[in-house]
């Protein structure tokens, strides 16, 4: 009986360890759970599986453009590619334009709370918020477009 109990206990400990590692052991930054490393083709497949649609690319082929829901709010996403390796370099998200300060402020706070849940506390510097980790960082900022409209940006 003791041997069976010991084996069961070891199995449970092993399963718990694997689950804990799989939840946050990507060893890199991620975008909505998609690792920001490796071939862009794999990243694009995963992004499309999350409901994003591709709508173009830059003339030099360094950037791919997508639309989709970022934490439930419609966004434009630019994926930057390292041309020689065809690996993902960065992701830039734009949401807006916002024409009212109330909606802008509410959604800015909403995104900070969402990102804080996933990446921990943020630091404010120069009018932007930063989430730092040993693998990279996320910058949250606002861009005044003129004419009373503002975008929220995530890089």
Coordinates of C-alpha atoms in Angstrom, one line a residue:
X1 CA 0.0 0.0 0.0
X2 CA 2.8 2.4 0.9
X3 CA 4.6 1.7 -2.4
X4 CA 1.4 2.5 -4.4
X5 CA 0.8 5.7 -2.4
X6 CA 4.4 6.8 -3.0
X7 CA 4.1 6.1 -6.8
X8 CA 0.8 8.1 -6.9
X9 CA 2.4 11.0 -5.0
X10 CA 5.4 11.1 -7.4
X11 CA 3.1 11.1 -10.4
X12 CA 1.1 14.0 -9.0
X13 CA 4.2 16.0 -8.2
X14 CA 5.5 15.3 -11.7
X15 CA 2.2 16.4 -13.4
X16 CA 2.1 19.5 -11.2
X17 CA 5.6 20.4 -12.2
X18 CA 4.9 20.0 -15.9
X19 CA 1.7 22.1 -15.7
X20 CA 3.6 24.9 -13.9
X21 CA 6.3 24.9 -16.5
X22 CA 3.9 24.9 -19.4
X23 CA 2.0 27.9 -18.1
X24 CA 4.9 30.3 -18.2
X25 CA 8.1 28.7 -19.4
X26 CA 8.3 30.1 -22.9
X27 CA 11.8 31.5 -22.3
X28 CA 10.9 34.5 -24.4
X29 CA 8.4 37.3 -24.7
X30 CA 5.0 36.4 -26.2
X31 CA 2.1 38.0 -27.9
X32 CA -1.2 36.7 -26.7
X33 CA 0.5 33.4 -25.8
X34 CA 2.4 33.2 -29.1
X35 CA 6.2 33.1 -28.6
X36 CA 8.0 36.1 -30.2
X37 CA 10.9 34.1 -31.5
X38 CA 11.5 31.8 -34.4
X39 CA 10.2 31.7 -38.0
X40 CA 7.6 34.3 -39.0
X41 CA 5.7 31.6 -40.8
X42 CA 5.0 29.8 -37.6
X43 CA 4.0 33.0 -35.8
X44 CA 1.6 34.0 -38.7
X45 CA -0.1 30.6 -38.5
X46 CA -0.6 31.0 -34.7
X47 CA -1.8 34.6 -35.1
X48 CA -4.4 33.5 -37.7
X49 CA -5.5 30.7 -35.4
X50 CA -6.3 33.4 -32.9
X51 CA -8.6 35.1 -35.4
X52 CA -6.3 37.7 -36.9
X53 CA -6.5 38.4 -40.6
X54 CA -3.6 39.6 -42.8
X55 CA -4.3 42.8 -44.8
X56 CA -0.9 43.6 -46.4
X57 CA 2.8 44.1 -46.0
X58 CA 5.4 46.9 -46.3
X59 CA 7.1 47.5 -49.7
X60 CA 10.4 46.2 -48.3
X61 CA 8.8 43.0 -46.8
X62 CA 10.0 43.8 -43.3
X63 CA 6.5 44.3 -41.9
X64 CA 3.3 42.2 -42.1
X65 CA -0.1 43.9 -41.2
X66 CA -3.0 42.2 -39.4
X67 CA -6.3 43.1 -37.9
X68 CA -7.9 41.3 -35.0
X69 CA -9.0 41.4 -31.4
X70 CA -6.4 42.3 -28.8
X71 CA -7.8 41.4 -25.4
X72 CA -11.3 41.8 -26.9
X73 CA -10.8 45.1 -28.6
X74 CA -10.3 45.6 -32.4
X75 CA -6.6 46.3 -33.2
X76 CA -4.1 46.7 -36.0
X77 CA -1.0 44.6 -35.6
X78 CA 2.3 45.0 -37.4
X79 CA 4.8 42.1 -37.2
X80 CA 8.4 43.1 -37.9
X81 CA 10.6 40.5 -39.6
X82 CA 14.4 40.2 -39.6
X83 CA 14.8 39.8 -43.4
X84 CA 17.9 37.6 -43.5
X85 CA 16.6 35.0 -41.0
X86 CA 12.8 35.5 -41.6
X87 CA 12.5 35.5 -37.8
X88 CA 10.0 37.7 -35.8
X89 CA 11.7 40.8 -34.4
X90 CA 8.9 42.7 -32.8
X91 CA 5.2 43.2 -32.7
X92 CA 3.5 46.7 -32.7
X93 CA -0.2 47.0 -31.8
X94 CA -2.3 50.1 -32.5
X95 CA -5.8 50.7 -31.2
X96 CA -7.8 53.8 -32.1
X97 CA -8.4 56.4 -33.0
X98 CA -10.1 57.5 -29.8
X99 CA -11.9 60.8 -30.0
X100 CA -12.9 61.1 -26.4
X101 CA -10.6 61.2 -23.4
X102 CA -13.0 59.2 -21.3
X103 CA -12.9 56.1 -23.6
X104 CA -9.1 56.5 -24.2
X105 CA -8.5 56.6 -20.4
X106 CA -10.8 53.7 -19.7
X107 CA -9.3 51.4 -22.3
X108 CA -5.7 52.5 -21.4
X109 CA -6.4 51.4 -17.8
X110 CA -8.1 48.2 -19.1
X111 CA -5.1 47.2 -21.1
X112 CA -2.7 48.0 -18.2
X113 CA -4.7 45.7 -16.0
X114 CA -4.7 42.9 -18.6
X115 CA -1.0 43.2 -19.2
X116 CA -0.2 43.4 -15.5
X117 CA -2.1 40.1 -14.9
X118 CA 0.1 38.4 -17.5
X119 CA 3.5 40.2 -17.1
X120 CA 3.5 41.7 -13.6
X121 CA 3.9 45.2 -12.4
X122 CA 4.8 48.0 -14.8
X123 CA 7.1 51.1 -14.5
X124 CA 6.1 54.5 -15.8
X125 CA 8.8 56.5 -17.7
X126 CA 8.5 59.5 -19.9
X127 CA 4.7 59.3 -20.3
X128 CA 4.7 55.5 -21.2
X129 CA 4.3 52.3 -19.2
X130 CA 6.8 49.5 -19.4
X131 CA 6.6 45.9 -18.5
X132 CA 10.1 44.5 -18.1
X133 CA 11.2 40.9 -18.0
X134 CA 14.6 39.1 -18.5
X135 CA 13.4 38.3 -22.1
X136 CA 12.3 41.7 -23.3
X137 CA 9.8 44.5 -22.6
X138 CA 6.4 45.8 -23.5
X139 CA 5.9 49.6 -24.0
X140 CA 2.4 51.1 -23.7
X141 CA 2.0 54.6 -25.0
X142 CA -0.4 57.1 -26.5
X143 CA 0.0 59.0 -29.8
X144 CA -1.7 62.3 -30.4
X145 CA -2.9 62.1 -34.1
X146 CA -4.0 65.7 -34.1
X147 CA -7.5 66.9 -34.8
X148 CA -8.6 65.5 -31.4
X149 CA -7.8 61.8 -31.9
X150 CA -5.4 59.6 -30.0
X151 CA -4.1 56.0 -30.6
X152 CA -3.1 53.5 -27.9
X153 CA 0.2 51.8 -28.9
X154 CA 1.8 48.6 -27.6
X155 CA 5.3 47.7 -28.7

